[in-house]
Amino acid sequence: MSDTHAQSVAFVRDTMLPEQAPPVSEAGVVKWMRENLFPGPVNALLTILAIYFVYKIVAGALPWFWNGVWTTSSLAECREVLNGATGGCFSVLTERWNQLLFGFKYPSEQYWRPLSAFILLVVAVAPVLFFSLPRKMLIFTGLYPFLAYWLIWGGTILAPLFGLIGLVVAFMVFRRVEGRGFATAALAGLVTAVVVWWLGGLLAAALPGALALDPVPSRDMGGFMLNMILGTVCVSLSLPIGILLALGRQSHMPIIKWICVVFIEFIRGVPLITLLFVANVVLSYFFPPETNLDLIIRVIIMITAFASAYIAEVIRGGLAALPRGQYEAADSLGLDYAQSMRLIILPQALKISIPGIVNVAVGLFKDTTLVSVISMFDLVGMIRGPILASTEWNGVYWELWGFAVVTFFVVCYGISQYSQWLERQLQRDHH
Amino acid sequence: MAEQAQMQVSDEVAIAIENMNKWFGSFHVLRDINLTVNQGERIVIAGPSGSGKSTLIRCINALEEHQKGRIVVDGTLLSSDLKNIDKIRSEVGMVFQHFNLFPHLTILENCTLAPIWVRKIPKKEAEETAMHFLEKVKIPEQADKYPGQLSGGQQQRVAIARSLCMRPRIMLFDEPTSALDPEMIKEVLDTMVSLAEEGMTMLCVTHEMGFARQVANRVIFMDQGQIVEQNEPEEFFNNPQSDRTKLFLSQILGH
């Protein structure tokens, strides 16, 4: 740009400017502290106040943890050891550890069974949660429910085995008859399954000792194990049922649509605790008099129904958020309803719904503690009942409830972190 | 060009629409449409917005349901029978104004999905076909990206490739360039021109009159749900008959 052009408006850049590093005051710890902790007098004051409160809380809580007693066998003994000093009686946790985990009636020599079921649960769930794991692991995931049932409830392996065979055979029949229409195939599959289960039931009753573990009745399940059973079973059942309900609610077939609408609206309009009381007392009236449906199954039905109604609404939101063009593109390529739902619509709708679904799942998991009101001894039921009522530990509140809080927090926070990771994994734009 | 195009048209009827009527609620969107499209014909449908041109081509693959009259596509009668609808849809490709690619699938997966699931073609073969068509629309290097990472013009070309992977006998274009930045319109039109030169049966709803002049062998003008005028492009543009057509052409060609 020489002087000859000083008056001219024309401008041509002949070299592009290189990128430069920001000034020093715009980077590093100093900048962070100035921006986040001391941006002005009011904020500086608040920062100092917050530091003071954090200090007070830590200073008060630390000795309680630090002086904690872990080995005594009763509260009185613990107080003796502490001798007036501040300290937690964590020995209630060590002494009642098994009760907190398994309830007070599960036979102690069989603890390995729910424990191994829990470890296998991790293996079974892993391929569902992490897509990078080999897809063949899903076979084990499919077998797991039957294996876990056998491990936890015991009895002959024939019962869960026939449960599995019934499903597999029914599915094969379904695929074979599928050409003649979905309804016919579904009916044929259902009939097959019932027949196989009935035959299997006869056989299992005839051979109760075949590969049998000591049977443990449902009423002996308790502790955190019960929360885990209810949580896992209900979450894994309510997600597919919720999807079906959401699709049903969008259906063009009025009967299906209204069944779904009535179910969802009814269940959402009723408190879970009422449903649990219904499960406990009323539900058996709906079954033939000689059937004695396990309380745990009745509770599972109710919690699942409750959660799937909520999940259905969350997924309906996801479905509504998809542009109409996605449905039209799938249609215009000739995909049928099932294909377009499975390949195009649901993957996207479910992705949008992840935060909502996780919200329901976390809520459901915490709500499993409500079964303590219908005299089931889950973690909360154990603490409220047998442990706090015992003469040894009457009065140990902080330690026990703190343990329950930490246990549930770890699981729920884990679920929430997983869901955020999953959302990042599924991000498909601008990366 | 027009004469050469004329030669490729066969006598075989691709689409026959007879006395077709459609209502949205009580609004009569399509009135007594009669249209026969031969195999290999390239038809451009023009008209003011709200004239029913999009609705007309959306009726051909049953994205919209017509209430009266007959539509026969490639020998199959379009009725409420789902089997017929799916058959017609797999023979008729459609390109949308807003592309409607599947954002959760890669470009390659977008192109192979329908051939694999509808045509039951082995995955490897479907991928080869997809790459062939992606090369044809000149974006094979984007195959592993996701639609959100592509520009509008690229997305629309992928959408065309996705339709072509089903090896359709008829292609419907619903304002394929209306959502694009001006500098991307040309790349999409070029793709459509080369498709036309290969003899694909095409119905295009578009405002690109240059495209109509270049490749169409018939231009249809619609207004208020009816076909007002149809003619060869030369005649249509140079010697329009109805006043409505004259007004329309003066408005869109006037500047």
Short mmCIF file of C-alpha atoms in Angstrom, two decimals, chain B residues 8-250:
data_model
loop_
_atom_site.label_atom_id
_atom_site.label_comp_id
_atom_site.label_asym_id
_atom_site.label_seq_id
_atom_site.Cartn_x
_atom_site.Cartn_y
_atom_site.Cartn_z
CA GLN B 8 -35.47 -41.95 -26.13
CA VAL B 9 -39.10 -41.91 -25.08
CA SER B 10 -40.71 -45.28 -25.50
CA ASP B 11 -44.37 -46.13 -25.96
CA GLU B 12 -44.44 -48.00 -22.71
CA VAL B 13 -46.56 -46.18 -20.14
CA ALA B 14 -44.74 -45.53 -16.86
CA ILE B 15 -47.41 -43.62 -14.98
CA ALA B 16 -51.08 -43.26 -15.82
CA ILE B 17 -53.21 -40.92 -13.75
CA GLU B 18 -56.92 -40.82 -14.53
CA ASN B 19 -59.44 -38.38 -13.09
CA MET B 20 -57.52 -38.14 -9.85
CA ASN B 21 -58.88 -35.91 -7.09
CA LYS B 22 -57.56 -35.14 -3.66
CA TRP B 23 -58.83 -33.17 -0.72
CA PHE B 24 -57.07 -31.95 2.44
CA GLY B 25 -60.07 -31.94 4.75
CA SER B 26 -62.61 -29.96 2.76
CA PHE B 27 -59.95 -28.19 0.65
CA HIS B 28 -59.91 -29.54 -2.90
CA VAL B 29 -56.14 -29.62 -3.64
CA LEU B 30 -56.08 -31.68 -6.83
CA ARG B 31 -58.94 -31.47 -9.28
CA ASP B 32 -59.48 -34.03 -11.97
CA ILE B 33 -55.86 -34.69 -12.87
CA ASN B 34 -55.25 -36.67 -16.05
CA LEU B 35 -51.64 -37.39 -16.90
CA THR B 36 -49.84 -40.12 -18.80
CA VAL B 37 -46.09 -40.38 -18.55
CA ASN B 38 -44.21 -42.67 -20.91
CA GLN B 39 -41.08 -44.54 -19.98
CA GLY B 40 -38.09 -42.25 -20.51
CA GLU B 41 -40.06 -39.00 -20.44
CA ARG B 42 -38.73 -36.01 -18.53
CA ILE B 43 -41.48 -33.82 -17.21
CA VAL B 44 -41.11 -30.54 -15.36
CA ILE B 45 -44.05 -29.39 -13.31
CA ALA B 46 -44.20 -25.67 -12.65
CA GLY B 47 -46.71 -23.40 -11.06
CA PRO B 48 -47.24 -20.93 -8.21
CA SER B 49 -46.91 -22.17 -4.63
CA GLY B 50 -50.02 -23.88 -3.36
CA SER B 51 -50.98 -25.03 -6.85
CA GLY B 52 -50.74 -28.69 -5.84
CA LYS B 53 -47.65 -29.67 -7.83
CA SER B 54 -45.82 -31.24 -4.86
CA THR B 55 -49.00 -32.96 -3.77
CA LEU B 56 -49.39 -34.39 -7.25
CA ILE B 57 -46.03 -36.13 -7.32
CA ARG B 58 -46.39 -37.18 -3.67
CA CYS B 59 -49.58 -38.99 -4.68
CA ILE B 60 -47.60 -41.04 -7.19
CA ASN B 61 -45.67 -42.88 -4.46
CA ALA B 62 -48.54 -42.72 -1.98
CA LEU B 63 -46.92 -40.30 0.44
CA GLU B 64 -50.29 -38.62 0.04
CA GLU B 65 -53.46 -40.59 -0.40
CA HIS B 66 -55.76 -39.64 -3.28
CA GLN B 67 -59.49 -39.92 -2.73
CA LYS B 68 -60.85 -40.34 -6.23
CA GLY B 69 -59.59 -41.64 -9.56
CA ARG B 70 -56.92 -44.12 -10.57
CA ILE B 71 -53.12 -44.03 -10.44
CA VAL B 72 -51.24 -46.85 -12.17
CA VAL B 73 -47.49 -46.85 -11.72
CA ASP B 74 -45.46 -49.24 -13.82
CA GLY B 75 -48.45 -51.51 -14.25
CA THR B 76 -49.32 -51.61 -10.55
CA LEU B 77 -52.58 -50.03 -9.43
CA LEU B 78 -52.09 -47.74 -6.45
CA SER B 79 -54.72 -48.67 -3.89
CA SER B 80 -54.77 -48.91 -0.13
CA ASP B 81 -53.14 -52.35 -0.44
CA LEU B 82 -49.84 -52.04 1.45
CA LYS B 83 -48.14 -54.66 -0.72
CA ASN B 84 -48.80 -52.61 -3.86
CA ILE B 85 -47.70 -49.42 -2.15
CA ASP B 86 -44.40 -50.93 -1.05
CA LYS B 87 -43.85 -52.37 -4.52
CA ILE B 88 -44.46 -49.00 -6.18
CA ARG B 89 -42.27 -47.20 -3.66
CA SER B 90 -39.36 -49.52 -4.33
CA GLU B 91 -39.68 -48.79 -8.09
CA VAL B 92 -40.07 -45.04 -7.70
CA GLY B 93 -37.23 -42.95 -6.29
CA MET B 94 -37.94 -39.65 -4.61
CA VAL B 95 -35.74 -36.66 -3.90
CA PHE B 96 -37.02 -34.13 -1.37
CA GLN B 97 -36.61 -30.42 -0.97
CA HIS B 98 -34.94 -30.90 2.42
CA PHE B 99 -32.88 -33.95 1.37
CA ASN B 100 -34.18 -36.07 4.29
CA LEU B 101 -30.99 -38.05 4.62
CA PHE B 102 -30.81 -40.25 7.70
CA PRO B 103 -28.55 -38.27 10.05
CA HIS B 104 -27.61 -41.25 12.24
CA LEU B 105 -26.17 -43.25 9.33
CA THR B 106 -23.07 -42.63 7.23
CA ILE B 107 -23.43 -41.62 3.59
CA LEU B 108 -22.64 -45.18 2.54
CA GLU B 109 -25.16 -46.63 5.00
CA ASN B 110 -27.77 -44.17 3.77
CA CYS B 111 -27.28 -45.57 0.29
CA THR B 112 -27.13 -49.27 1.17
CA LEU B 113 -29.95 -49.43 3.72
CA ALA B 114 -32.91 -49.82 1.39
CA PRO B 115 -31.20 -52.17 -1.11
CA ILE B 116 -30.16 -54.43 1.77
CA TRP B 117 -33.49 -54.45 3.62
CA VAL B 118 -36.00 -54.04 0.80
CA ARG B 119 -34.24 -55.65 -2.15
CA LYS B 120 -32.43 -58.20 0.09
CA ILE B 121 -29.16 -57.58 -1.76
CA PRO B 122 -25.99 -58.83 0.00
CA LYS B 123 -24.20 -56.08 1.91
CA LYS B 124 -21.04 -56.19 -0.17
CA GLU B 125 -22.88 -55.94 -3.45
CA ALA B 126 -25.04 -53.10 -2.10
CA GLU B 127 -21.90 -51.24 -1.07
CA GLU B 128 -20.40 -51.63 -4.53
CA THR B 129 -23.58 -50.28 -6.12
CA ALA B 130 -23.61 -47.41 -3.63
CA MET B 131 -20.01 -46.48 -4.40
CA HIS B 132 -20.82 -46.62 -8.11
CA PHE B 133 -23.62 -44.10 -7.71
CA LEU B 134 -21.67 -41.95 -5.26
CA GLU B 135 -18.96 -41.72 -7.90
CA LYS B 136 -21.61 -40.76 -10.39
CA VAL B 137 -22.77 -37.86 -8.25
CA LYS B 138 -19.07 -37.08 -7.70
CA ILE B 139 -18.74 -37.54 -3.92
CA PRO B 140 -17.28 -41.03 -3.35
CA GLU B 141 -14.74 -39.56 -0.91
CA GLN B 142 -17.53 -38.59 1.52
CA ALA B 143 -18.83 -42.15 1.89
CA ASP B 144 -17.80 -42.55 5.52
CA LYS B 145 -18.97 -39.17 6.73
CA TYR B 146 -22.31 -38.36 8.26
CA PRO B 147 -24.90 -36.16 6.49
CA GLY B 148 -24.44 -33.37 9.06
CA GLN B 149 -20.86 -32.94 7.88
CA LEU B 150 -21.80 -32.28 4.25
CA SER B 151 -22.92 -29.10 2.50
CA GLY B 152 -26.49 -28.80 1.24
CA GLY B 153 -25.55 -29.47 -2.36
CA GLN B 154 -23.55 -32.54 -1.39
CA GLN B 155 -26.42 -33.80 0.76
CA GLN B 156 -28.84 -33.43 -2.11
CA ARG B 157 -26.51 -35.33 -4.43
CA VAL B 158 -26.26 -38.09 -1.82
CA ALA B 159 -30.05 -38.14 -1.67
CA ILE B 160 -30.13 -38.65 -5.43
CA ALA B 161 -27.55 -41.44 -5.18
CA ARG B 162 -29.55 -43.02 -2.35
CA SER B 163 -32.62 -43.18 -4.57
CA LEU B 164 -30.65 -44.50 -7.54
CA CYS B 165 -29.23 -47.36 -5.44
CA MET B 166 -32.71 -48.89 -5.48
CA ARG B 167 -32.42 -48.94 -9.31
CA PRO B 168 -35.77 -47.17 -9.70
CA ARG B 169 -37.54 -46.96 -13.03
CA ILE B 170 -39.01 -43.56 -12.21
CA MET B 171 -37.56 -40.63 -10.28
CA LEU B 172 -39.63 -37.93 -8.59
CA PHE B 173 -37.99 -34.63 -7.64
CA ASP B 174 -39.85 -32.38 -5.21
CA GLU B 175 -38.23 -28.94 -5.54
CA PRO B 176 -34.74 -30.43 -5.23
CA THR B 177 -32.89 -27.11 -5.42
CA SER B 178 -35.23 -24.83 -3.49
CA ALA B 179 -33.43 -25.22 -0.16
CA LEU B 180 -29.95 -24.74 -1.59
CA ASP B 181 -27.57 -21.79 -1.68
CA PRO B 182 -27.30 -20.40 -5.24
CA GLU B 183 -23.76 -21.66 -5.71
CA MET B 184 -24.84 -25.22 -4.96
CA ILE B 185 -27.84 -25.33 -7.26
CA LYS B 186 -25.69 -25.98 -10.32
CA GLU B 187 -24.00 -29.09 -8.96
CA VAL B 188 -27.37 -30.67 -8.22
CA LEU B 189 -28.84 -29.65 -11.57
CA ASP B 190 -25.80 -31.10 -13.36
CA THR B 191 -26.43 -34.41 -11.65
CA MET B 192 -30.06 -34.31 -12.73
CA VAL B 193 -29.14 -33.42 -16.30
CA SER B 194 -26.77 -36.38 -16.59
CA LEU B 195 -29.49 -38.61 -15.16
CA ALA B 196 -31.90 -37.30 -17.78
CA GLU B 197 -29.41 -37.96 -20.54
CA GLU B 198 -29.33 -41.60 -19.53
CA GLY B 199 -33.02 -41.88 -20.20
CA MET B 200 -34.42 -41.99 -16.68
CA THR B 201 -38.14 -41.29 -16.41
CA MET B 202 -38.29 -38.11 -14.36
CA LEU B 203 -40.97 -35.89 -12.88
CA CYS B 204 -39.50 -32.69 -11.46
CA VAL B 205 -41.31 -30.04 -9.51
CA THR B 206 -38.95 -27.11 -9.88
CA HIS B 207 -38.65 -23.41 -10.50
CA GLU B 208 -35.46 -23.88 -12.53
CA MET B 209 -36.74 -22.90 -15.94
CA GLY B 210 -33.27 -23.24 -17.49
CA PHE B 211 -33.32 -26.88 -16.47
CA ALA B 212 -36.79 -27.27 -17.96
CA ARG B 213 -35.63 -25.84 -21.28
CA GLN B 214 -32.54 -28.02 -21.31
CA VAL B 215 -33.86 -31.46 -20.46
CA ALA B 216 -37.65 -31.60 -20.26
CA ASN B 217 -39.65 -32.98 -23.11
CA ARG B 218 -42.83 -31.70 -21.54
CA VAL B 219 -43.57 -28.84 -19.18
CA ILE B 220 -46.75 -28.92 -17.15
CA PHE B 221 -48.17 -25.77 -15.65
CA MET B 222 -50.48 -26.15 -12.69
CA ASP B 223 -52.66 -23.65 -10.90
CA GLN B 224 -55.30 -24.10 -8.23
CA GLY B 225 -54.97 -27.86 -8.24
CA GLN B 226 -55.44 -28.34 -11.97
CA ILE B 227 -53.26 -28.81 -14.99
CA VAL B 228 -53.67 -25.54 -16.84
CA GLU B 229 -51.33 -26.09 -19.74
CA GLN B 230 -48.79 -28.61 -20.94
CA ASN B 231 -46.51 -28.44 -23.92
CA GLU B 232 -43.02 -29.02 -25.22
CA PRO B 233 -40.60 -26.60 -23.57
CA GLU B 234 -39.95 -24.50 -26.69
CA GLU B 235 -43.64 -23.90 -27.30
CA PHE B 236 -44.40 -23.55 -23.59
CA PHE B 237 -41.88 -20.79 -23.01
CA ASN B 238 -42.12 -18.98 -26.37
CA ASN B 239 -45.79 -19.30 -27.05
CA PRO B 240 -47.82 -19.86 -23.88
CA GLN B 241 -51.54 -20.14 -24.51
CA SER B 242 -53.40 -19.42 -21.28
CA ASP B 243 -53.33 -16.04 -19.57
CA ARG B 244 -52.46 -17.64 -16.27
CA THR B 245 -49.35 -19.22 -17.80
CA LYS B 246 -48.35 -15.97 -19.45
CA LEU B 247 -48.63 -14.12 -16.14
CA PHE B 248 -46.63 -16.80 -14.32
CA LEU B 249 -43.88 -16.85 -16.92
CA SER B 250 -43.65 -13.08 -17.00
#
